[in-house]
Amino acid sequence: MTAPNESGQASSTDGKSGMIEQAKDWIDYRLPIFSFMEHELHDYPTPKNLNYWWNFGSLAGIVLVILIVTGIVLAMNYTPHVDHAFNSVERIMRDVNYGWLIRYVHMNGASMFFLVVYIHIFRGLYFGSYKPPRELLWWLGIVILLLMMMTAFMGYVLPWGQMSFWGATVITNLFSAIPGIGDYIVTWLWGGFSLGNPTLQRFFSLHYLLPFLIVGVVILHLWALHVHGSNNPLGIDRKSEKDSIPFHPYYTIKDLYGLGVFLIFYMAIVFFAPNALGEPDNYIPANPLVTPAHIVPEWYLLPYYAILRSVTFDIWFLEAKLLGVIAMFASIFILFLLPWLDNSKVRSARFRPIYKQMFWIFLVDCILLGMVGAHAPNDKVFPGVDWFEYVRLGQISTAYYFFHFLVLMPLLAKYEKTRPLPESISEPVLKGTESGE
Amino acid sequence: MSQTAEGTVFQDPDGGDDKSRRDFLTLATAAVGATGAGLAVWPLIDSMNPAADTLALSSIEIDIKPIEPGQRITVKWRGKPVFIDRRTPKSIKQAQTDDGAKMPDPQADKDRVKKAEWLVLIGVCPHLGCVPLGQKTGQSRGDYGGWFCPCHGSHYDFSGRIRKGPSPKNLQVPEYKFLNETTLRIG
């Protein structure tokens, strides 16, 4: 790109490309949007050793766009009224041109969004991406996760099926656990004395709004990212220009390749198993007088649901119900404290032999919590072993979840003997070539 | 204060720049602004509370003549199920003898009914809002013969009191009145 001169006129004037250059320069002189893109998307120096786990941030961004685009089109055919919502969704599925496709892309898009974001979060946990100077970047990510959960929850209510209705009833009732004012808050959330039409309409309004808030926070997230740049698998800062490569074309092409692989997976679900991740009960219209035998949230919320149900005992004057709600919210809010709970100077688990193992145990613990959330509390984990019910497994897994953050992380930061860090990102690579590896 | 060519200017007796007065003005402006913002936000928040038409639908009348002893019926009130249970002498007796039992939310049976034969309850589990089972024949009534919530396993007795499971409270008794021998008004 040529630098604009004082008047904003480009110096090159040969033919058509000169015209475009001139127009670009004219705009850039007044609103430096092209320089900005050049700087942040093209030249943007990026660690040269990023692996495929770094693809999931851009994937999350792309899924968000897919969700917003399909959602806007769905909203053109959806009716947010208790008498019409279910039928309008069925009409989208049967009568609207490609309505089935758009809805399945949207519905499974939510699952894909969470899948990609969870991998992105665990990537951050493994490679220590939450550590200085990226604490705010991490915080903004958690805010995005919270907004995603709210959006997904409200979106799930919109088809007004049995699971929409009863899932929303259970979740809104969580607020009744707040001492004193809980019942008023629930009535306020509902806009009535039970989950009804006012609730559906406000959920639709908010379900439309929140994704744009997410976009706003994503922009802040990217801004914070671009201040210090990406972390990398070695978890060490870049020391010289040799450690970086420009974002374009190296990572644009890598992200595109990852996108291709991801879309194959995503579309395979959309076309061959569109309802595999959903609950069949949601194809039954909502009935306020009959509760389904087994209320379960969508898979991406199961671990939190397990934590909620694990507290079955009162502590002191606090009721089990309130404690369960506190534990559930704490399981997410504890992530905000992580940069201080783990103040080990070494970021990447590659150089933290014990943390590396604890990371995998923690991942298994989260998966266990997900399994617990999917089962009724009194189901037996192993047939024949009567005392080992899922609620018991949930209590153990919940205890471990908090143990990991509150005890293990601070202790490891203090006592773990870390392996020596390489001098620079380039060093292990160059050494490797020298020794002929 | 002193006169200058430009007019009157404030002068701090200590010769400073009159900080405390500026602070006061800043605080006062912020306080008025915050109050105004709060007042402006209140209509938005209150608009999400139940509207007048929702509140208007708050009472129903039910003909209870056809209900046989031992029969339970469900009616819809304010979008929620209400259980009406015409109890048998046996279950009334059980409910009364259980008054002394240990329970999370102790309450005597006589405080939960207007006429011992008629138990009227909001059919919503106080735990997380599911509808307990036990209204229809063949449904589980839990370990205490009343109702059983399938969602998280709360057991209720013949008086709708919580006896076992996560619910912290008894099934709620709505406001109701017997208008005459055969008509019940809820709300």
XYZ file of C-alpha atoms in Angstrom:
624
model
C 0.000 0.000 0.000
C 1.230 3.457 -0.792
C 1.368 6.025 1.912
C -1.153 8.788 1.388
C 0.258 12.257 0.929
C -1.027 15.382 2.577
C -4.063 15.870 0.408
C -5.038 12.207 0.533
C -4.202 11.755 -3.147
C -2.392 8.569 -4.136
C 0.934 9.031 -5.833
C 0.356 6.293 -8.418
C -1.979 7.353 -11.198
C -1.734 4.608 -13.817
C -5.152 3.406 -15.055
C -7.829 1.482 -13.259
C -5.801 0.096 -10.333
C -4.606 3.622 -9.791
C -8.205 4.750 -9.450
C -8.927 2.129 -6.826
C -5.742 2.960 -4.983
C -6.692 6.596 -5.078
C -10.158 5.893 -3.729
C -8.690 3.735 -0.971
C -6.230 6.418 -0.045
C -8.924 9.081 -0.108
C -11.007 7.063 2.362
C -8.041 6.015 4.454
C -6.925 9.582 4.912
C -10.330 10.383 6.419
C -11.112 7.053 8.112
C -8.017 4.852 8.349
C -9.988 1.626 8.006
C -7.714 0.121 5.361
C -4.559 0.797 7.366
C -6.320 -0.676 10.359
C -7.186 -3.885 8.522
C -3.729 -4.055 7.012
C -2.240 -3.681 10.454
C -4.519 -6.058 12.364
C -5.260 -8.756 9.783
C -2.361 -8.758 7.356
C 0.881 -7.637 8.995
C -0.266 -8.541 12.515
C 2.774 -10.405 13.848
C 1.781 -13.790 15.227
C 3.906 -16.408 17.002
C 5.152 -18.797 14.372
C 4.587 -21.935 16.436
C 0.785 -21.874 16.867
C -0.735 -25.350 16.588
C -4.222 -26.378 15.546
C -5.663 -25.709 19.006
C -5.338 -22.033 18.051
C -7.917 -22.467 15.279
C -10.877 -22.491 17.630
C -11.035 -18.764 18.326
C -11.619 -17.872 14.710
C -13.991 -20.850 14.372
C -16.063 -19.489 17.261
C -16.269 -16.132 15.499
C -17.447 -17.763 12.291
C -20.090 -19.866 14.066
C -21.355 -16.696 15.772
C -21.830 -15.095 12.365
C -23.626 -18.215 11.056
C -25.933 -18.145 14.092
C -26.751 -14.469 13.673
C -27.434 -14.780 9.940
C -29.648 -17.886 10.246
C -31.340 -16.398 13.315
C -32.310 -13.202 11.507
C -33.926 -15.248 8.746
C -35.703 -17.538 11.225
C -37.113 -14.514 13.057
C -38.872 -13.529 9.824
C -41.032 -16.641 10.110
C -41.267 -17.180 13.852
C -44.181 -15.971 15.999
C -43.408 -15.317 19.663
C -46.806 -16.189 21.113
C -47.699 -19.201 23.246
C -50.525 -20.133 20.869
C -48.450 -19.861 17.709
C -44.788 -20.390 18.574
C -44.765 -24.179 18.287
C -46.767 -24.163 15.069
C -44.692 -21.410 13.527
C -41.572 -23.509 14.108
C -43.298 -26.512 12.522
C -44.257 -24.289 9.593
C -40.609 -23.289 9.216
C -39.740 -27.002 9.156
C -42.405 -28.012 6.624
C -43.550 -25.081 4.506
C -40.897 -22.373 4.414
C -38.394 -22.872 1.589
C -35.237 -24.365 3.096
C -36.698 -23.570 6.513
C -35.675 -27.025 7.753
C -32.105 -26.388 6.694
C -31.895 -22.934 8.220
C -33.394 -24.129 11.482
C -31.158 -27.177 11.725
C -28.085 -25.046 10.989
C -29.166 -22.599 13.699
C -30.141 -25.228 16.259
C -26.985 -27.301 15.841
C -24.993 -24.108 15.455
C -25.613 -23.453 19.134
C -24.105 -26.834 19.988
C -21.172 -26.202 17.651
C -20.611 -22.763 19.197
C -20.327 -24.281 22.666
C -18.167 -27.168 21.449
C -15.726 -24.820 19.755
C -15.698 -22.392 22.672
C -15.151 -25.156 25.227
C -12.148 -26.417 23.241
C -10.945 -22.797 23.041
C -11.273 -22.447 26.834
C -9.495 -25.723 27.585
C -6.760 -24.680 25.155
C -6.369 -21.557 27.279
C -6.268 -23.626 30.453
C -3.611 -25.978 29.081
C -1.294 -23.352 27.671
C -1.849 -20.776 30.429
C -3.400 -18.164 28.158
C -5.107 -16.523 31.154
C -1.817 -15.414 32.721
C -0.330 -11.906 32.640
C -0.636 -9.860 30.555
C -3.792 -11.557 29.234
C -6.052 -11.507 32.338
C -8.557 -9.072 30.862
C -8.608 -11.007 27.624
C -9.540 -14.060 29.716
C -12.196 -12.125 31.627
C -13.811 -10.904 28.428
C -13.883 -14.518 27.270
C -15.777 -15.556 30.398
C -18.235 -12.705 29.866
C -18.805 -14.040 26.352
C -19.413 -17.523 27.788
C -21.993 -16.173 30.250
C -23.768 -14.236 27.497
C -23.726 -17.351 25.314
C -25.385 -19.384 28.040
C -28.134 -16.813 28.511
C -28.700 -16.560 24.783
C -28.767 -20.321 24.268
C -31.133 -20.814 27.187
C -33.608 -18.233 25.886
C -33.323 -19.569 22.351
C -34.198 -23.041 23.570
C -37.436 -21.680 25.059
C -38.666 -20.177 21.781
C -40.080 -23.346 20.093
C -42.354 -23.654 23.166
C -42.088 -27.421 23.399
C -42.292 -29.422 26.606
C -38.557 -29.185 27.289
C -38.573 -25.457 26.430
C -41.296 -24.850 28.970
C -40.033 -27.045 31.778
C -36.372 -26.248 31.290
C -37.265 -22.560 31.524
C -39.469 -23.213 34.567
C -36.631 -24.921 36.409
C -34.039 -22.294 35.471
C -36.223 -19.271 36.275
C -37.168 -20.908 39.588
C -33.481 -20.901 40.525
C -33.943 -17.228 41.335
C -36.587 -18.045 43.937
C -33.686 -19.346 46.037
C -32.581 -15.757 46.692
C -33.629 -15.064 50.293
C -36.442 -12.566 50.815
C -36.930 -11.168 47.339
C -36.597 -14.391 45.340
C -40.309 -14.862 44.638
C -40.743 -11.268 43.471
C -37.800 -11.646 41.119
C -39.294 -14.803 39.610
C -42.666 -13.099 39.078
C -40.835 -10.189 37.480
C -38.863 -12.504 35.198
C -42.075 -14.238 34.141
C -44.219 -11.120 33.853
C -46.967 -13.217 35.450
C -47.561 -15.947 37.976
C -46.162 -18.671 35.798
C -44.087 -19.024 32.688
C -46.372 -17.685 29.978
C -46.797 -15.423 27.009
C -45.088 -12.361 28.530
C -42.093 -14.568 29.310
C -41.908 -15.948 25.783
C -42.077 -12.488 24.234
C -39.339 -11.026 26.404
C -37.138 -14.063 25.852
C -37.514 -13.610 22.104
C -36.603 -9.937 22.382
C -33.528 -10.723 24.466
C -32.536 -13.716 22.355
C -32.363 -11.328 19.417
C -30.442 -8.689 21.342
C -27.811 -10.693 23.211
C -25.894 -12.047 20.184
C -25.119 -8.468 19.198
C -23.865 -7.815 22.708
C -21.688 -10.892 22.253
C -20.326 -9.340 19.048
C -19.484 -6.225 21.056
C -17.611 -8.182 23.698
C -15.878 -10.236 20.973
C -14.551 -6.978 19.546
C -13.167 -6.055 22.983
C -11.777 -9.607 23.274
C -9.947 -9.216 19.948
C -8.760 -5.751 20.870
C -7.266 -7.082 24.104
C -5.770 -9.993 22.148
C -4.085 -7.718 19.652
C -2.400 -5.639 22.345
C -0.004 -8.404 23.359
C -0.725 -10.910 20.616
C -1.508 -14.588 20.858
C -0.037 -16.840 23.490
C 1.638 -19.898 21.973
C 2.256 -23.577 22.781
C 5.544 -22.781 24.508
C 3.938 -20.074 26.591
C 6.955 -17.771 26.289
C 6.982 -14.226 24.954
C 8.297 -13.503 21.509
C 11.840 -12.211 21.786
C 12.663 -11.118 18.252
C 11.179 -10.787 14.790
C 12.381 -14.312 14.089
C 9.684 -15.616 16.431
C 6.781 -14.066 14.486
C 5.162 -14.480 11.115
C 2.531 -12.201 9.583
C -1.054 -13.314 10.187
C -1.794 -13.218 6.474
C -1.264 -15.501 4.607
C 0.099 -17.962 7.160
C -2.752 -18.083 9.656
C -5.550 -17.029 7.353
C -4.815 -20.161 5.322
C -4.480 -22.316 8.414
C -7.771 -20.984 9.816
C -9.479 -21.590 6.470
C -8.245 -25.172 6.370
C -9.529 -25.707 9.915
C -12.832 -24.130 8.922
C -13.158 -26.637 6.085
C -12.637 -29.577 8.406
C -15.008 -28.093 10.964
C -17.761 -27.431 8.423
C -17.604 -31.061 7.262
C -18.243 -32.148 10.842
C -20.935 -29.497 11.443
C -22.792 -30.190 8.210
C -22.587 -33.948 8.744
C -24.613 -33.403 11.911
C -26.996 -30.966 10.219
C -27.734 -33.355 7.374
C -27.451 -36.800 8.935
C -28.272 -36.419 12.617
C -29.932 -33.021 13.098
C -31.810 -34.057 16.229
C -29.099 -36.194 17.807
C -28.114 -33.445 20.246
C -31.664 -32.403 21.126
C -34.417 -33.826 23.299
C -37.330 -35.551 21.546
C -39.679 -34.117 24.205
C -39.265 -30.696 22.660
C -41.351 -31.806 19.715
C -44.334 -32.062 22.092
C -46.138 -28.717 22.532
C -45.658 -27.147 25.975
C -48.188 -28.246 28.585
C -48.126 -26.325 31.878
C -49.993 -29.120 33.674
C -47.701 -32.052 32.858
C -44.026 -32.173 33.738
C -41.895 -34.500 31.605
C -40.543 -37.431 33.614
C -36.979 -36.302 33.119
C -36.006 -32.670 32.611
C -32.549 -32.211 31.141
C -30.872 -29.142 29.702
C -28.960 -29.201 26.443
C -25.620 -31.047 26.604
C -23.534 -27.909 26.907
C -25.211 -26.958 30.185
C -25.173 -30.421 31.770
C -22.064 -29.959 33.962
C -23.541 -26.861 35.623
C -26.858 -28.642 36.110
C -24.962 -31.490 37.802
C -23.281 -29.030 40.166
C -26.645 -27.414 40.919
C -28.165 -30.745 41.914
C -25.134 -31.986 43.840
C -25.846 -29.830 46.868
C -28.527 -31.864 48.627
C -27.784 -30.762 52.181
C -28.250 -27.567 54.181
C -25.164 -25.928 55.603
C -25.781 -23.867 58.727
C -28.796 -21.649 57.945
C -28.369 -21.870 54.171
C -30.845 -24.079 52.344
C -29.635 -26.742 49.935
C -31.516 -25.070 47.081
C -29.736 -21.747 47.559
C -26.375 -23.451 48.037
C -26.850 -25.401 44.811
C -27.513 -22.188 42.921
C -24.495 -20.523 44.539
C -22.277 -23.509 43.670
C -23.465 -23.447 40.080
C -22.727 -19.757 39.592
C -19.461 -20.109 41.507
C -18.304 -22.809 39.094
C -18.163 -20.191 36.355
C -17.240 -17.127 38.363
C -14.247 -18.945 39.830
C -12.719 -18.711 36.345
C -12.415 -14.950 36.847
C -10.044 -15.607 39.744
C -7.942 -18.155 37.905
C -5.130 -15.783 36.895
C -4.516 -15.182 40.615
C -5.210 -18.686 41.885
C -2.550 -19.937 39.505
C 0.311 -17.473 39.700
C 2.973 -19.848 38.425
C 5.267 -17.882 36.116
C 5.304 -20.718 33.595
C 2.329 -20.549 31.229
C 2.402 -23.704 29.143
C 1.585 -27.108 30.655
C 4.406 -28.476 28.491
C 6.831 -27.253 31.113
C 4.617 -28.082 34.093
C 4.773 -31.875 34.501
C 2.288 -32.118 37.370
C -0.138 -29.479 36.145
C -0.212 -31.278 32.806
C -1.630 -34.375 34.505
C -3.983 -32.341 36.670
C -5.299 -30.669 33.516
C -6.363 -34.010 32.055
C -7.911 -35.142 35.334
C -9.826 -31.862 35.447
C -11.066 -32.405 31.895
C -12.266 -35.899 32.834
C -13.960 -34.403 35.902
C -15.869 -31.949 33.698
C -16.969 -34.775 31.407
C -18.100 -36.790 34.436
C -20.146 -33.799 35.595
C -21.740 -33.715 32.162
C -22.698 -37.381 32.487
C -24.122 -36.785 35.947
C -26.210 -33.907 34.608
C -27.732 -36.196 31.994
C -28.906 -38.799 34.521
C -31.615 -38.754 37.158
C -30.016 -38.241 40.601
C -31.023 -41.667 41.861
C -29.885 -43.656 38.832
C -27.162 -46.145 39.673
C -23.749 -45.490 38.116
C -23.015 -49.228 37.997
C -25.967 -51.588 37.881
C -26.062 -53.589 41.102
C -24.053 -51.135 43.202
C -26.914 -49.527 45.078
C -25.118 -46.909 47.140
C -23.268 -45.397 44.172
C -25.954 -43.188 42.674
C -25.302 -40.420 40.154
C -25.967 -37.785 42.795
C -23.029 -39.235 44.784
C -20.761 -39.169 41.702
C -21.938 -35.598 41.133
C -20.965 -34.610 44.669
C -17.507 -36.113 44.284
C -16.999 -34.475 40.878
C -18.269 -31.110 42.142
C -15.930 -31.264 45.135
C -13.041 -32.080 42.822
C -13.961 -29.238 40.460
C -13.546 -26.677 43.236
C -10.587 -28.537 44.747
C -8.795 -28.195 41.412
C -9.142 -24.410 41.355
C -9.002 -23.532 45.019
C -6.387 -25.988 46.310
C -4.448 -27.621 43.486
C -3.763 -24.541 41.404
C -2.322 -22.391 44.237
C -0.290 -25.322 45.601
C 1.118 -26.230 42.198
C 2.025 -22.624 41.540
C 4.017 -22.676 44.741
C 5.622 -26.115 44.808
C 5.682 -27.581 41.317
C 9.159 -28.001 39.850
C 8.815 -26.722 36.310
C 10.989 -27.769 33.405
C 13.451 -25.242 31.934
C 11.930 -22.927 29.352
C 13.550 -22.550 25.926
C 15.415 -19.327 25.226
C 13.023 -18.325 22.477
C 10.315 -19.694 20.205
C 12.901 -20.198 17.444
C 15.505 -21.882 19.630
C 14.102 -25.436 19.913
C 13.391 -25.441 16.173
C 16.879 -24.267 15.231
C 18.499 -26.646 17.714
C 16.415 -29.440 16.233
C 17.790 -28.813 12.744
C 21.350 -28.615 14.030
C 21.201 -31.985 15.728
C 19.584 -33.401 12.619
C 16.196 -34.252 14.181
C -14.547 37.428 46.455
C -12.968 40.230 44.535
C -13.804 42.279 41.526
C -11.778 41.857 38.359
C -12.168 43.140 34.870
C -13.949 39.898 33.889
C -16.356 39.998 36.820
C -16.607 38.222 40.136
C -14.307 35.281 40.794
C -14.324 32.942 43.729
C -11.268 32.878 45.898
C -10.552 30.269 48.464
C -9.658 31.818 51.831
C -6.609 29.490 51.855
C -5.643 30.664 48.412
C -6.370 27.260 46.874
C -8.665 26.597 43.915
C -11.807 26.073 45.999
C -11.713 22.306 45.738
C -14.348 21.418 48.284
C -16.987 23.538 46.555
C -16.157 21.948 43.228
C -16.343 18.507 44.806
C -19.708 19.375 46.271
C -21.018 20.531 42.906
C -19.689 17.387 41.198
C -21.249 15.141 43.807
C -24.552 17.000 43.778
C -24.719 16.850 39.987
C -23.884 13.154 39.991
C -26.475 12.429 42.695
C -29.255 14.289 40.859
C -28.213 12.620 37.619
C -28.227 9.161 39.201
C -31.633 9.753 40.771
C -32.989 10.904 37.436
C -31.529 7.883 35.662
C -33.015 5.600 38.313
C -36.450 7.179 37.933
C -36.205 6.868 34.161
C -35.226 3.213 34.368
C -37.998 2.241 36.777
C -40.833 2.234 34.173
C -38.727 -0.068 32.024
C -38.170 -2.489 34.897
C -41.747 -2.300 36.154
C -43.110 -2.932 32.656
C -41.745 -6.452 33.066
C -43.931 -7.096 36.136
C -47.346 -8.751 35.616
C -49.596 -6.486 33.543
C -53.099 -5.405 34.603
C -54.829 -8.003 32.413
C -52.633 -10.723 33.858
C -53.544 -9.592 37.381
C -57.239 -9.467 36.440
C -57.291 -13.197 35.760
C -56.545 -13.919 39.355
C -59.599 -15.791 40.641
C -61.632 -18.794 39.509
C -64.703 -20.617 40.845
C -64.976 -24.385 40.877
C -67.965 -26.657 41.345
C -66.720 -29.305 43.758
C -69.945 -31.338 43.966
C -68.887 -34.114 41.557
C -65.648 -34.847 43.423
C -65.833 -38.147 45.301
C -63.961 -38.853 48.547
C -60.430 -39.993 47.672
C -60.592 -38.237 44.309
C -58.097 -35.589 43.252
C -58.676 -33.055 40.507
C -56.421 -30.484 38.881
C -57.565 -27.015 37.830
C -55.566 -24.249 36.216
C -55.187 -20.994 38.136
C -52.846 -18.190 37.093
C -51.256 -20.578 34.599
C -50.402 -23.033 37.347
C -52.018 -26.315 38.292
C -54.026 -26.328 41.540
C -54.629 -29.677 43.209
C -57.978 -30.219 44.907
C -57.959 -33.350 47.029
C -61.121 -34.611 48.733
C -59.401 -36.610 51.417
C -60.657 -39.846 52.917
C -61.031 -40.077 56.729
C -58.033 -42.380 56.724
C -55.698 -39.936 55.009
C -56.987 -37.065 57.185
C -56.123 -39.114 60.268
C -52.669 -39.956 58.879
C -52.038 -36.287 58.082
C -53.007 -35.278 61.615
C -50.953 -37.973 63.343
C -47.940 -36.910 61.230
C -48.115 -33.391 62.736
C -45.500 -34.351 65.315
C -43.130 -35.997 62.843
C -39.795 -34.448 61.996
C -40.057 -32.462 58.764
C -38.144 -29.647 57.006
C -41.057 -27.168 57.064
C -43.184 -28.114 60.120
C -46.833 -27.131 59.958
C -49.946 -28.677 61.526
C -52.491 -30.180 59.165
C -55.280 -27.999 60.598
C -53.355 -24.878 59.549
C -53.237 -26.110 55.970
C -56.969 -26.713 55.400
C -60.226 -24.828 55.904
C -62.280 -28.016 55.989
C -60.378 -31.184 56.853
C -61.965 -33.030 53.954
C -60.722 -30.570 51.339
C -57.021 -30.057 50.731
C -56.263 -27.323 48.193
C -52.679 -26.941 47.020
C -50.718 -25.184 44.311
C -49.426 -28.112 42.274
C -45.964 -26.711 41.827
C -42.973 -28.173 43.598
C -41.363 -25.347 45.637
C -37.973 -26.767 44.723
C -37.673 -25.812 41.063
C -41.227 -25.578 39.809
C -42.116 -29.004 38.413
C -45.622 -30.436 38.746
C -45.574 -33.317 41.255
C -47.161 -36.664 40.355
C -50.022 -38.245 42.302
C -53.112 -36.599 40.819
C -53.937 -39.495 38.545
C -54.481 -43.081 39.564
C -51.435 -45.193 38.847
C -49.011 -42.325 39.323
C -46.382 -42.568 42.020
C -47.448 -40.809 45.209
C -44.048 -41.076 46.859
C -43.121 -42.648 50.178
C -45.683 -40.660 52.209
C -48.810 -41.181 50.121
C -49.274 -37.585 49.007
C -47.379 -36.448 45.944
C -44.015 -37.168 44.397
C -41.998 -34.758 42.271
C -40.199 -36.702 39.545
C -37.722 -33.976 38.694
C -35.529 -34.063 41.757
C -37.294 -36.567 43.999
C -39.313 -34.604 46.598
C -41.872 -36.638 48.580
C -45.009 -34.990 49.998
C -47.418 -36.394 52.592
C -51.239 -36.423 52.862
C -51.153 -32.760 53.824
C -48.783 -31.769 50.981
C -45.925 -31.281 53.419
C -42.359 -31.979 52.305
C -41.034 -35.086 54.027
C -38.085 -36.201 51.945
C -36.046 -34.762 49.050
C -34.564 -31.402 48.051
C -37.623 -29.147 48.386
C -37.199 -26.745 51.317
C -40.927 -26.000 51.618
C -44.350 -27.623 51.716
C -46.667 -27.471 48.704
C -48.168 -23.991 48.954
C -51.812 -23.438 49.911
C -53.414 -20.787 47.677
C -55.904 -18.214 48.947
C -59.364 -19.776 48.669
C -62.876 -19.596 50.065
C -65.917 -21.872 50.135
C -68.681 -19.705 48.657
C -71.214 -22.378 49.616
C -71.286 -26.140 50.146
C -70.442 -26.919 46.531
C -68.529 -23.922 45.205
C -64.903 -23.115 45.842
C -63.272 -19.862 44.825
C -59.526 -19.770 44.375
C -57.758 -16.403 44.449
